[in-house]
């Protein structure tokens, strides 16, 4: 049997790119069914670009600041770059820029994002502080398909962490980020393996995913 053709990824970043790094590392395994063909940033000094170049991956940046023609024109240029790269799936990994409706429509069903909360709770920015302020006992991260409404598309998978006494936003962010680095490469694998499907109601299922049958209580109940 021949080797399965890897799914081609375009990864869009604006910052340090630790999620990008997790995907780069996952792609190094010989049995990982995806490869990165393009890393793009709207920030020419994004750390993620350097991570890509170090790994020998094509890295491009176009600053959105002062770009002629506004968001639509910018996004259409980005779409063109992605198309030219041959990517099958567009992966937003800390891409801190709202994408236009036409960009979403162009890539819908092939455009995913990771968000550091358990959606639909805590959409938008400053999510860790919002979770702490709400007093939730668990938070986590969500990988979802992107739709025009921000942080609202079909949920593919989530990872959950406890909120611990004394947490500040930074501590919670770090605990969640560790799980992001596990979750994102896992979801990309599932998509590459053709196991992810969405029904008409926007509910995603992953074929043959192990379903845990346990529940956890936080704080842990003391025996009495
Ligand atoms: C992550 O927390 C991600 O969930 C959010 O932006 C952050 C990006 O971090 N969308 P990094 O650039 O991958 O380190």
Short mmCIF file of C-alpha atoms and ligand atoms in Angstrom, two decimals:
data_model
loop_
_atom_site.label_atom_id
_atom_site.label_comp_id
_atom_site.label_asym_id
_atom_site.label_seq_id
_atom_site.Cartn_x
_atom_site.Cartn_y
_atom_site.Cartn_z
CA UNK A 1 0.00 0.00 0.00
CA UNK A 2 1.24 3.50 -0.84
CA UNK A 3 1.69 6.19 1.76
CA UNK A 4 -1.43 8.29 2.39
CA UNK A 5 -1.07 11.85 1.03
CA UNK A 6 -0.71 14.18 4.02
CA UNK A 7 -3.29 16.90 4.59
CA UNK A 8 -1.71 20.25 3.70
CA UNK A 9 -2.00 22.95 6.35
CA UNK A 10 -1.73 26.72 6.23
CA UNK A 11 -1.22 28.01 9.78
CA UNK A 12 -2.03 31.67 10.55
CA UNK A 13 -0.37 33.27 13.57
CA UNK A 14 0.05 36.72 15.07
CA UNK A 15 2.24 36.03 18.07
CA UNK A 16 4.69 33.65 19.69
CA UNK A 17 3.29 30.59 17.96
CA UNK A 18 3.53 27.96 20.69
CA UNK A 19 0.51 26.19 19.15
CA UNK A 20 2.22 26.37 15.78
CA UNK A 21 5.28 24.77 17.40
CA UNK A 22 3.13 21.93 18.77
CA UNK A 23 1.83 21.30 15.25
CA UNK A 24 5.34 21.51 13.75
CA UNK A 25 6.51 18.95 16.32
CA UNK A 26 3.56 16.65 15.65
CA UNK A 27 4.28 16.76 11.91
CA UNK A 28 7.78 15.38 12.55
CA UNK A 29 6.33 11.97 13.45
CA UNK A 30 6.41 9.72 10.39
CA UNK A 31 2.82 8.54 10.99
CA UNK A 32 1.35 12.05 11.35
CA UNK A 33 -1.08 12.55 8.45
CA UNK A 34 -0.52 16.30 7.88
CA UNK A 35 2.20 18.72 6.84
CA UNK A 36 2.50 22.50 7.00
CA UNK A 37 2.88 24.14 3.60
CA UNK A 38 2.58 27.77 4.71
CA UNK A 39 2.81 29.86 7.85
CA UNK A 40 1.32 33.31 7.46
CA UNK A 41 1.23 36.29 9.81
CA UNK A 42 -0.29 39.75 9.80
CA UNK A 43 2.60 40.74 12.12
CA UNK A 44 5.97 40.74 10.36
CA UNK A 45 7.75 40.35 13.71
CA UNK A 46 5.62 37.43 14.98
CA UNK A 47 7.72 34.81 16.76
CA UNK A 48 5.78 32.12 14.93
CA UNK A 49 7.41 33.11 11.62
CA UNK A 50 10.83 32.43 13.08
CA UNK A 51 9.67 29.04 14.38
CA UNK A 52 8.48 28.17 10.87
CA UNK A 53 11.71 29.26 9.19
CA UNK A 54 13.76 27.28 11.70
CA UNK A 55 11.74 24.21 10.72
CA UNK A 56 12.29 24.89 7.02
CA UNK A 57 8.66 25.87 6.42
CA UNK A 58 7.65 28.69 4.07
CA UNK A 59 6.79 31.75 6.17
CA UNK A 60 5.12 34.89 4.81
CA UNK A 61 3.92 38.08 6.44
CA UNK A 62 1.87 41.01 5.23
CA UNK A 63 1.25 43.77 7.72
CA UNK A 64 -2.42 44.72 7.88
CA UNK A 65 -1.42 48.21 8.99
CA UNK A 66 -1.88 50.67 6.19
CA UNK A 67 -2.92 47.93 3.75
CA UNK A 68 -4.75 49.58 0.84
CA UNK A 69 -8.39 48.58 0.39
CA UNK A 70 -9.34 47.55 3.91
CA UNK A 71 -10.16 44.17 5.43
CA UNK A 72 -11.80 42.63 2.36
CA UNK A 73 -8.83 43.40 0.13
CA UNK A 74 -6.38 42.22 2.78
CA UNK A 75 -8.21 38.94 3.33
CA UNK A 76 -8.51 38.33 -0.38
CA UNK A 77 -4.73 38.69 -0.69
CA UNK A 78 -4.27 36.25 2.19
CA UNK A 79 -6.75 33.83 0.57
CA UNK A 80 -4.73 34.02 -2.63
CA UNK A 81 -1.52 33.11 -0.79
CA UNK A 82 -3.22 30.18 0.91
CA UNK A 83 -4.72 28.93 -2.35
CA UNK A 84 -1.35 29.18 -4.04
CA UNK A 85 0.22 27.13 -1.24
CA UNK A 86 -2.16 24.26 -2.01
CA UNK A 87 -3.41 24.08 1.60
CA UNK A 88 -6.43 21.87 2.32
CA UNK A 89 -7.04 23.20 5.83
CA UNK A 90 -6.53 26.68 7.30
CA UNK A 91 -5.50 26.59 10.95
CA UNK A 92 -5.84 29.78 13.01
CA UNK A 93 -3.34 29.55 15.86
CA UNK A 94 -3.38 32.79 17.79
CA UNK A 95 -4.30 34.80 14.68
CA UNK A 96 -5.43 37.96 16.43
CA UNK A 97 -7.31 39.46 13.57
CA UNK A 98 -10.99 39.18 12.74
CA UNK A 99 -11.41 37.54 9.38
CA UNK A 100 -13.97 38.90 6.92
CA UNK A 101 -17.17 37.10 6.04
CA UNK A 102 -15.95 36.41 2.52
CA UNK A 103 -12.77 34.81 3.89
CA UNK A 104 -14.87 32.58 6.16
CA UNK A 105 -17.20 31.66 3.28
CA UNK A 106 -14.23 30.90 1.03
CA UNK A 107 -12.76 28.45 3.57
CA UNK A 108 -15.84 27.35 5.51
CA UNK A 109 -15.56 23.74 6.65
CA UNK A 110 -11.80 23.94 6.06
CA UNK A 111 -11.05 26.70 8.59
CA UNK A 112 -10.49 25.95 12.28
CA UNK A 113 -9.54 27.95 15.35
CA UNK A 114 -8.42 27.28 18.90
CA UNK A 115 -9.88 29.39 21.69
CA UNK A 116 -8.70 29.30 25.32
CA UNK A 117 -12.07 28.77 27.02
CA UNK A 118 -14.81 26.19 27.09
CA UNK A 119 -17.03 27.73 24.41
CA UNK A 120 -19.71 28.99 24.29
CA UNK A 121 -18.54 30.53 27.57
CA UNK A 122 -16.09 33.43 27.45
CA UNK A 123 -15.87 34.41 23.81
CA UNK A 124 -13.58 37.22 22.71
CA UNK A 125 -10.57 38.59 24.56
CA UNK A 126 -9.34 38.49 28.20
CA UNK A 127 -11.01 35.13 28.62
CA UNK A 128 -8.92 33.88 31.55
CA UNK A 129 -9.76 36.89 33.69
CA UNK A 130 -13.41 36.55 32.64
CA UNK A 131 -13.40 32.89 33.73
CA UNK A 132 -11.84 33.82 37.09
CA UNK A 133 -14.30 36.68 37.58
CA UNK A 134 -17.21 34.30 36.89
CA UNK A 135 -15.88 31.88 39.51
CA UNK A 136 -16.04 28.83 37.22
CA UNK A 137 -14.36 25.73 38.65
CA UNK A 138 -13.23 24.37 35.30
CA UNK A 139 -12.00 26.07 32.17
CA UNK A 140 -10.15 24.80 29.13
CA UNK A 141 -9.82 25.18 25.39
CA UNK A 142 -11.95 24.57 22.35
CA UNK A 143 -11.13 23.75 18.75
CA UNK A 144 -13.97 24.76 16.45
CA UNK A 145 -14.82 25.43 12.85
CA UNK A 146 -14.86 29.14 12.07
CA UNK A 147 -18.12 30.84 11.09
CA UNK A 148 -18.69 34.57 10.55
CA UNK A 149 -19.78 35.13 14.16
CA UNK A 150 -16.66 35.23 16.37
CA UNK A 151 -15.89 32.12 18.48
CA UNK A 152 -19.23 30.56 17.54
CA UNK A 153 -18.68 27.77 15.02
CA UNK A 154 -19.29 24.04 15.45
CA UNK A 155 -17.23 22.67 18.33
CA UNK A 156 -14.92 19.82 17.35
CA UNK A 157 -13.20 19.06 20.66
CA UNK A 158 -12.42 20.53 24.06
CA UNK A 159 -9.89 19.94 26.83
CA UNK A 160 -10.77 20.78 30.41
CA UNK A 161 -8.57 21.95 33.30
CA UNK A 162 -9.47 22.82 36.89
CA UNK A 163 -9.38 26.38 38.13
CA UNK A 164 -7.29 26.23 41.30
CA UNK A 165 -7.38 28.42 44.40
CA UNK A 166 -4.96 31.31 44.01
CA UNK A 167 -4.96 31.20 40.20
CA UNK A 168 -4.40 34.44 38.39
CA UNK A 169 -5.05 34.88 34.67
CA UNK A 170 -1.45 33.99 33.84
CA UNK A 171 -1.43 30.74 35.80
CA UNK A 172 -4.74 29.66 34.28
CA UNK A 173 -3.54 30.60 30.79
CA UNK A 174 -0.43 28.45 31.21
CA UNK A 175 -2.43 25.43 32.41
CA UNK A 176 -4.79 25.76 29.46
CA UNK A 177 -2.02 26.40 26.92
CA UNK A 178 -0.43 23.05 27.83
CA UNK A 179 -3.69 21.37 26.85
CA UNK A 180 -3.98 23.45 23.68
CA UNK A 181 -0.67 21.95 22.59
CA UNK A 182 -2.13 18.45 22.96
CA UNK A 183 -5.58 19.20 21.57
CA UNK A 184 -4.77 21.05 18.36
CA UNK A 185 -2.46 18.42 16.81
CA UNK A 186 -4.96 15.74 17.85
CA UNK A 187 -7.88 17.46 16.12
CA UNK A 188 -5.83 18.04 12.97
CA UNK A 189 -5.01 14.33 12.96
CA UNK A 190 -8.70 13.45 13.23
CA UNK A 191 -9.58 15.78 10.36
CA UNK A 192 -6.74 14.38 8.23
CA UNK A 193 -7.99 10.87 8.92
CA UNK A 194 -11.45 11.86 7.67
CA UNK A 195 -13.09 11.10 11.01
CA UNK A 196 -14.72 14.47 11.69
CA UNK A 197 -18.24 15.18 10.44
CA UNK A 198 -20.79 17.90 11.10
CA UNK A 199 -24.55 17.37 10.87
CA UNK A 200 -27.13 19.89 9.65
CA UNK A 201 -27.62 21.17 13.19
CA UNK A 202 -23.90 22.00 13.43
CA UNK A 203 -23.08 19.15 15.81
CA UNK A 204 -19.68 17.62 15.19
CA UNK A 205 -18.88 13.98 15.77
CA UNK A 206 -15.51 12.27 15.64
CA UNK A 207 -15.73 8.68 14.46
CA UNK A 208 -14.16 6.09 16.75
CA UNK A 209 -13.07 8.61 19.39
CA UNK A 210 -12.79 7.07 22.86
CA UNK A 211 -15.56 8.47 25.05
CA UNK A 212 -14.60 8.76 28.72
CA UNK A 213 -17.40 7.63 31.03
CA UNK A 214 -16.17 9.36 34.17
CA UNK A 215 -17.25 12.56 35.87
CA UNK A 216 -15.10 14.81 38.04
CA UNK A 217 -16.09 17.10 40.85
CA UNK A 218 -14.04 20.24 41.57
CA UNK A 219 -13.24 21.01 44.37
CA UNK A 220 -12.70 17.33 45.18
CA UNK A 221 -15.26 16.17 47.72
CA UNK A 222 -13.82 15.34 51.13
CA UNK A 223 -15.04 12.02 52.55
CA UNK A 224 -17.09 12.56 55.72
C1 LIG B 1 -3.64 30.70 22.50
O1 LIG B 1 -4.05 30.80 23.83
C2 LIG B 1 -4.83 30.48 21.61
O2 LIG B 1 -5.84 29.72 22.21
C3 LIG B 1 -5.31 31.87 21.36
O3 LIG B 1 -4.14 32.64 21.24
C4 LIG B 1 -3.09 32.02 21.97
C5 LIG B 1 -1.96 31.83 21.01
O4 LIG B 1 -0.79 31.38 21.65
N1 LIG B 1 -6.18 31.91 20.22
P1 LIG B 1 0.47 30.92 20.78
O5 LIG B 1 0.82 32.07 19.85
O6 LIG B 1 0.07 29.68 20.03
O7 LIG B 1 1.55 30.66 21.79
#
